[in-house]
Amino acid sequence: MKPSERKKMKHYYKVDEWRIIEEGFDPRHHEESESIFSLGNGHMGHRANFEEKYSGKSLQGTYIAGIYYPDKTRVGWWKNGYPEYFAKVPNSPNWIGIYIKISDEELDLNTCKVSNFIRELNMKEGYLYRSFVARFKSGKQLEVQAKRFLSMAEDEIGAIRYAVKPLNFSGTIEFIPFLDGNVLNRDTNYDEKFWDVLDAGVKKENAYLCARTRKSGFEVGYSMTCETLLNGSDVKPVTEKIQKAGFAGFSLKINIAAGDEITLYKYAAILSSLEHKPEELIDKSIQVVNKAAKKKFETLFRDHVAVWEENWSHSDIFIKGDPAAQQGIRFNIFQLNQTYTGKDERLNIGPKGFTGEKYGGSTYWDTEAFLIPFYLSTEPPQVARNLLKYRHKHLQKAIENAAKLGFNQGAALYPMVTMNGEECHNEWEITFEEIHRNGAIAYAIYNYIRYTGDKDYLAENGLEVLIALSRFWRQRVNWSDVKGKYVILGVTGPNEYENNVNNNWYTNKMASWTLRYTIEAIDLVMNEHPSNFQRIIKKTRFHYDTETSSWKDIIKNMYYPMLDERGVFLQQDGYMDKEQRMADELLPAERPINQHWSWDRILRSVYIKQADVLQGIFCFEDEYTTDIIRRNFDFYEPRTVHESSLSPCIHSILANRIGEVEKAYDLYLRTSRLDLDDYNHEVAEGLHITSMGGTWMSMVIGFGGMRIKEGKLTFTPNLPRKWKLISFNIQFRERILNVTISEKETSVKLVKGEKLQVEINGKLIICDRINHQ
């Protein structure tokens, strides 16, 4: 983004350092706002759908972690090895609903005249607030204030405070709080319903609902209860039960005078068969929600805020002098913290988190490449370890996946997309060709051990995975008599605007590096954990001399395409046969090109979707001089359209690395405000959760210049002109450090733990209390 483009960027949402604020209701932006204002707590989440009826365009979405539907694959031409299904995240039963009726008129912001509309996401305390005045066709005016949160302290609980005040009339107001299992997904291959409602009804003061996903058999139990207040005092409404197919709730009628305020508190418990026995879901959900209701809304909220306060204490990044940049990074961190808490090693992070249906809510290589660094530095090591264990638990499935494609002898190809270890992506150029994902999984093991020093993980789980990955690479390469080198043919690299290419530099690099690192890991475990080594040898039927010998031959003789006259690594064979046009030659009306060009035209173009060669240089930057990094950056960045959310962050980090700080700043704004400013015109489908880890990386690894070298933390920071100061905390080997970077100095404060040696701008210091450089 050029400075001139930056000036023209319109902020639809008000810039505020701790809040996302929408002033005025514009139905044209409603689905975008449903994504932006989403809430989650690790166990579940939902889009910012209205509680009251809304007949306008809306993407309804309530999602529960770990639950999926195997939507049968839909392709025009079936190929051997295709997965049988694509794992979709089901839109789960709706618990937030509160319909409002006044006489024969229903509150609906699509038909009422709306004024004084404000929607606010408070990121510091983790809640959604909304207020407005609705004018009905009869002329009656109703003021509404709604506040809701998903408890971070009790993650099966959601709570809503919904207050209404008639401004110019008196009469009866009817509230209809409900649970609704009659939900659909927009993203379905065959327009199927994903849920069967098993039971729905009312028991005393509780409405309940139980539903089961078709095919996959997950069950959920919902229960709700309510309380009502009139001008702050308890009031008993005229109550009727509502029970119909897939729907349960209450009709609550209260007489009210103009200027009075009625407040409805709605509490809901959402339980799943991942944690509870299916036959106990209804009764347990009633117990859980009634316990929560006894605590009352404010107590639940206080406990919830306390968790957010703790989260921000170790994950916040403070920027002085740039509110838009500050809002951007906090929005990203907020979404990461509410999407994944690390409590359950069965869970992972989908590209959309709890904010939309696209990509199926499944696990991609994004986790290893872009999210693990965030959780390593902001959470205890067990959180990142659980993400590695998730892959280890799926190792046998990865071996089976490779076998479907013709590989053997324990070779593993991890899926591009998965919920349970099985491949479920149904585009051939991704499923069969984007094999670099194996490299990301190996690199994550290395990255975790480099950061934590936890070498025991290799002996426990990591080495088994590495051996299986290396066996895959051994079988996937072939010897080229023409080149006199090993080659890897028919792949798709990180740049998905290229398919079925030969010798993608990044893929070849990752393959060779994985083989080398696996040999190092084998030697370490053999020497330091001999009993575990014997266990692994027996389990994997590993032959040390034969297998490592063939790996070493590949390492020594791997082919890497080069553009010798420019001194850059070539993205793949034949890349220079394309017409060499730069991204800034594209007309604004053509961008993003994936929404305006045919796929044929994209594939024939030079344009790069996301960092490819530069992704590899980022991973292995210690192997390259600054001059090599600069040559490759200057060659590839102008050809990159950044139409993957994962692209700007890597470019920002490398721009900092070569001293292009203002370029790094422009790219940082793009990654941090990607969704807030809807750069790629697709935020209505959901947020780009996994790229938000990359935003954090662009701050801490990019501007903070943080690296791990020989077990030591090092910092070579840069600040863009607009920033006066940045400050952040990191966790590192049982220590918590505060790093503050200003125009004049960099300080490192030891907040918790034993003193340690760090390097700042090339100078070693002992970090004890406060150190400056």
mmCIF file with all atom_site columns, N, CA, C and O in Angstrom, residues 601-624:
data_model
loop_
_atom_site.group_PDB
_atom_site.id
_atom_site.type_symbol
_atom_site.label_atom_id
_atom_site.label_alt_id
_atom_site.label_comp_id
_atom_site.label_asym_id
_atom_site.label_entity_id
_atom_site.label_seq_id
_atom_site.pdbx_PDB_ins_code
_atom_site.Cartn_x
_atom_site.Cartn_y
_atom_site.Cartn_z
_atom_site.occupancy
_atom_site.B_iso_or_equiv
_atom_site.pdbx_formal_charge
_atom_site.auth_seq_id
_atom_site.auth_comp_id
_atom_site.auth_asym_id
_atom_site.auth_atom_id
_atom_site.pdbx_PDB_model_num
ATOM 1  N N  . ARG A 1 601 ? -6.605 -17.084 -16.421 1.00 0.00 ? 601 ARG A N  1
ATOM 2  C CA . ARG A 1 601 ? -5.800 -15.866 -16.551 1.00 0.00 ? 601 ARG A CA 1
ATOM 3  C C  . ARG A 1 601 ? -4.880 -15.678 -15.350 1.00 0.00 ? 601 ARG A C  1
ATOM 4  O O  . ARG A 1 601 ? -3.727 -15.260 -15.500 1.00 0.00 ? 601 ARG A O  1
ATOM 5  N N  . ILE A 1 602 ? -5.385 -16.001 -14.188 1.00 0.00 ? 602 ILE A N  1
ATOM 6  C CA . ILE A 1 602 ? -4.562 -15.886 -12.979 1.00 0.00 ? 602 ILE A CA 1
ATOM 7  C C  . ILE A 1 602 ? -3.368 -16.824 -13.055 1.00 0.00 ? 602 ILE A C  1
ATOM 8  O O  . ILE A 1 602 ? -2.225 -16.438 -12.779 1.00 0.00 ? 602 ILE A O  1
ATOM 9  N N  . LEU A 1 603 ? -3.608 -18.074 -13.452 1.00 0.00 ? 603 LEU A N  1
ATOM 10 C CA . LEU A 1 603 ? -2.530 -19.062 -13.500 1.00 0.00 ? 603 LEU A CA 1
ATOM 11 C C  . LEU A 1 603 ? -1.449 -18.691 -14.511 1.00 0.00 ? 603 LEU A C  1
ATOM 12 O O  . LEU A 1 603 ? -0.279 -19.029 -14.333 1.00 0.00 ? 603 LEU A O  1
ATOM 13 N N  . ARG A 1 604 ? -1.838 -18.015 -15.582 1.00 0.00 ? 604 ARG A N  1
ATOM 14 C CA . ARG A 1 604 ? -0.854 -17.619 -16.588 1.00 0.00 ? 604 ARG A CA 1
ATOM 15 C C  . ARG A 1 604 ? -0.137 -16.322 -16.225 1.00 0.00 ? 604 ARG A C  1
ATOM 16 O O  . ARG A 1 604 ? 0.840  -15.950 -16.867 1.00 0.00 ? 604 ARG A O  1
ATOM 17 N N  . SER A 1 605 ? -0.615 -15.647 -15.201 1.00 0.00 ? 605 SER A N  1
ATOM 18 C CA . SER A 1 605 ? -0.027 -14.358 -14.833 1.00 0.00 ? 605 SER A CA 1
ATOM 19 C C  . SER A 1 605 ? 1.182  -14.554 -13.926 1.00 0.00 ? 605 SER A C  1
ATOM 20 O O  . SER A 1 605 ? 1.410  -15.619 -13.354 1.00 0.00 ? 605 SER A O  1
ATOM 21 N N  . VAL A 1 606 ? 1.924  -13.487 -13.787 1.00 0.00 ? 606 VAL A N  1
ATOM 22 C CA . VAL A 1 606 ? 3.106  -13.489 -12.924 1.00 0.00 ? 606 VAL A CA 1
ATOM 23 C C  . VAL A 1 606 ? 2.741  -13.247 -11.466 1.00 0.00 ? 606 VAL A C  1
ATOM 24 O O  . VAL A 1 606 ? 3.576  -13.407 -10.569 1.00 0.00 ? 606 VAL A O  1
ATOM 25 N N  . TYR A 1 607 ? 1.492  -12.880 -11.201 1.00 0.00 ? 607 TYR A N  1
ATOM 26 C CA . TYR A 1 607 ? 1.115  -12.351 -9.888  1.00 0.00 ? 607 TYR A CA 1
ATOM 27 C C  . TYR A 1 607 ? 1.124  -13.430 -8.806  1.00 0.00 ? 607 TYR A C  1
ATOM 28 O O  . TYR A 1 607 ? 0.712  -14.571 -9.019  1.00 0.00 ? 607 TYR A O  1
ATOM 29 N N  . ILE A 1 608 ? 1.577  -13.010 -7.648  1.00 0.00 ? 608 ILE A N  1
ATOM 30 C CA . ILE A 1 608 ? 1.788  -13.898 -6.513  1.00 0.00 ? 608 ILE A CA 1
ATOM 31 C C  . ILE A 1 608 ? 0.747  -13.576 -5.445  1.00 0.00 ? 608 ILE A C  1
ATOM 32 O O  . ILE A 1 608 ? 0.580  -12.429 -5.045  1.00 0.00 ? 608 ILE A O  1
ATOM 33 N N  . LYS A 1 609 ? 0.064  -14.606 -4.987  1.00 0.00 ? 609 LYS A N  1
ATOM 34 C CA . LYS A 1 609 ? -1.002 -14.433 -3.987  1.00 0.00 ? 609 LYS A CA 1
ATOM 35 C C  . LYS A 1 609 ? -0.431 -14.114 -2.609  1.00 0.00 ? 609 LYS A C  1
ATOM 36 O O  . LYS A 1 609 ? -0.953 -13.281 -1.882  1.00 0.00 ? 609 LYS A O  1
ATOM 37 N N  . GLN A 1 610 ? 0.625  -14.802 -2.241  1.00 0.00 ? 610 GLN A N  1
ATOM 38 C CA . GLN A 1 610 ? 1.224  -14.617 -0.917  1.00 0.00 ? 610 GLN A CA 1
ATOM 39 C C  . GLN A 1 610 ? 2.692  -15.013 -0.966  1.00 0.00 ? 610 GLN A C  1
ATOM 40 O O  . GLN A 1 610 ? 3.157  -15.589 -1.947  1.00 0.00 ? 610 GLN A O  1
ATOM 41 N N  . ALA A 1 611 ? 3.398  -14.716 0.109   1.00 0.00 ? 611 ALA A N  1
ATOM 42 C CA . ALA A 1 611 ? 4.829  -15.012 0.177   1.00 0.00 ? 611 ALA A CA 1
ATOM 43 C C  . ALA A 1 611 ? 5.088  -16.482 -0.121  1.00 0.00 ? 611 ALA A C  1
ATOM 44 O O  . ALA A 1 611 ? 4.470  -17.365 0.473   1.00 0.00 ? 611 ALA A O  1
ATOM 45 N N  . ASP A 1 612 ? 5.996  -16.736 -1.015  1.00 0.00 ? 612 ASP A N  1
ATOM 46 C CA . ASP A 1 612 ? 6.354  -18.098 -1.409  1.00 0.00 ? 612 ASP A CA 1
ATOM 47 C C  . ASP A 1 612 ? 7.853  -18.285 -1.178  1.00 0.00 ? 612 ASP A C  1
ATOM 48 O O  . ASP A 1 612 ? 8.262  -18.798 -0.139  1.00 0.00 ? 612 ASP A O  1
ATOM 49 N N  . VAL A 1 613 ? 8.669  -17.816 -2.098  1.00 0.00 ? 613 VAL A N  1
ATOM 50 C CA . VAL A 1 613 ? 10.115 -17.793 -1.828  1.00 0.00 ? 613 VAL A CA 1
ATOM 51 C C  . VAL A 1 613 ? 10.389 -17.031 -0.533  1.00 0.00 ? 613 VAL A C  1
ATOM 52 O O  . VAL A 1 613 ? 11.198 -17.464 0.306   1.00 0.00 ? 613 VAL A O  1
ATOM 53 N N  . LEU A 1 614 ? 9.712  -15.920 -0.359  1.00 0.00 ? 614 LEU A N  1
ATOM 54 C CA . LEU A 1 614 ? 9.964  -15.095 0.831   1.00 0.00 ? 614 LEU A CA 1
ATOM 55 C C  . LEU A 1 614 ? 9.518  -15.790 2.110   1.00 0.00 ? 614 LEU A C  1
ATOM 56 O O  . LEU A 1 614 ? 10.070 -15.521 3.186   1.00 0.00 ? 614 LEU A O  1
ATOM 57 N N  . GLN A 1 615 ? 8.549  -16.698 2.029   1.00 0.00 ? 615 GLN A N  1
ATOM 58 C CA . GLN A 1 615 ? 8.168  -17.493 3.205   1.00 0.00 ? 615 GLN A CA 1
ATOM 59 C C  . GLN A 1 615 ? 9.343  -18.356 3.642   1.00 0.00 ? 615 GLN A C  1
ATOM 60 O O  . GLN A 1 615 ? 9.643  -18.480 4.830   1.00 0.00 ? 615 GLN A O  1
ATOM 61 N N  . GLY A 1 616 ? 10.022 -18.953 2.672   1.00 0.00 ? 616 GLY A N  1
ATOM 62 C CA . GLY A 1 616 ? 11.188 -19.769 3.004   1.00 0.00 ? 616 GLY A CA 1
ATOM 63 C C  . GLY A 1 616 ? 12.333 -18.944 3.554   1.00 0.00 ? 616 GLY A C  1
ATOM 64 O O  . GLY A 1 616 ? 13.028 -19.362 4.486   1.00 0.00 ? 616 GLY A O  1
ATOM 65 N N  . ILE A 1 617 ? 12.558 -17.771 2.974   1.00 0.00 ? 617 ILE A N  1
ATOM 66 C CA . ILE A 1 617 ? 13.618 -16.906 3.481   1.00 0.00 ? 617 ILE A CA 1
ATOM 67 C C  . ILE A 1 617 ? 13.315 -16.464 4.905   1.00 0.00 ? 617 ILE A C  1
ATOM 68 O O  . ILE A 1 617 ? 14.215 -16.390 5.756   1.00 0.00 ? 617 ILE A O  1
ATOM 69 N N  . PHE A 1 618 ? 12.054 -16.185 5.193   1.00 0.00 ? 618 PHE A N  1
ATOM 70 C CA . PHE A 1 618 ? 11.675 -15.852 6.572   1.00 0.00 ? 618 PHE A CA 1
ATOM 71 C C  . PHE A 1 618 ? 12.017 -16.996 7.519   1.00 0.00 ? 618 PHE A C  1
ATOM 72 O O  . PHE A 1 618 ? 12.578 -16.776 8.598   1.00 0.00 ? 618 PHE A O  1
ATOM 73 N N  . CYS A 1 619 ? 11.680 -18.219 7.139   1.00 0.00 ? 619 CYS A N  1
ATOM 74 C CA . CYS A 1 619 ? 11.936 -19.360 8.028   1.00 0.00 ? 619 CYS A CA 1
ATOM 75 C C  . CYS A 1 619 ? 13.426 -19.583 8.274   1.00 0.00 ? 619 CYS A C  1
ATOM 76 O O  . CYS A 1 619 ? 13.833 -19.941 9.379   1.00 0.00 ? 619 CYS A O  1
ATOM 77 N N  . PHE A 1 620 ? 14.236 -19.359 7.248   1.00 0.00 ? 620 PHE A N  1
ATOM 78 C CA . PHE A 1 620 ? 15.653 -19.720 7.328   1.00 0.00 ? 620 PHE A CA 1
ATOM 79 C C  . PHE A 1 620 ? 16.556 -18.507 7.103   1.00 0.00 ? 620 PHE A C  1
ATOM 80 O O  . PHE A 1 620 ? 17.614 -18.616 6.489   1.00 0.00 ? 620 PHE A O  1
ATOM 81 N N  . GLU A 1 621 ? 16.156 -17.368 7.612   1.00 0.00 ? 621 GLU A N  1
ATOM 82 C CA . GLU A 1 621 ? 16.874 -16.131 7.318   1.00 0.00 ? 621 GLU A CA 1
ATOM 83 C C  . GLU A 1 621 ? 18.315 -16.151 7.804   1.00 0.00 ? 621 GLU A C  1
ATOM 84 O O  . GLU A 1 621 ? 19.172 -15.446 7.257   1.00 0.00 ? 621 GLU A O  1
ATOM 85 N N  . ASP A 1 622 ? 18.612 -16.966 8.818   1.00 0.00 ? 622 ASP A N  1
ATOM 86 C CA . ASP A 1 622 ? 19.995 -17.035 9.307   1.00 0.00 ? 622 ASP A CA 1
ATOM 87 C C  . ASP A 1 622 ? 20.949 -17.582 8.244   1.00 0.00 ? 622 ASP A C  1
ATOM 88 O O  . ASP A 1 622 ? 22.172 -17.384 8.344   1.00 0.00 ? 622 ASP A O  1
ATOM 89 N N  . GLU A 1 623 ? 20.413 -18.250 7.237   1.00 0.00 ? 623 GLU A N  1
ATOM 90 C CA . GLU A 1 623 ? 21.268 -18.814 6.190   1.00 0.00 ? 623 GLU A CA 1
ATOM 91 C C  . GLU A 1 623 ? 21.631 -17.793 5.116   1.00 0.00 ? 623 GLU A C  1
ATOM 92 O O  . GLU A 1 623 ? 22.473 -18.074 4.261   1.00 0.00 ? 623 GLU A O  1
ATOM 93 N N  . TYR A 1 624 ? 20.983 -16.618 5.169   1.00 0.00 ? 624 TYR A N  1
ATOM 94 C CA . TYR A 1 624 ? 21.136 -15.675 4.061   1.00 0.00 ? 624 TYR A CA 1
ATOM 95 C C  . TYR A 1 624 ? 21.617 -14.313 4.539   1.00 0.00 ? 624 TYR A C  1
ATOM 96 O O  . TYR A 1 624 ? 21.233 -13.844 5.618   1.00 0.00 ? 624 TYR A O  1
#
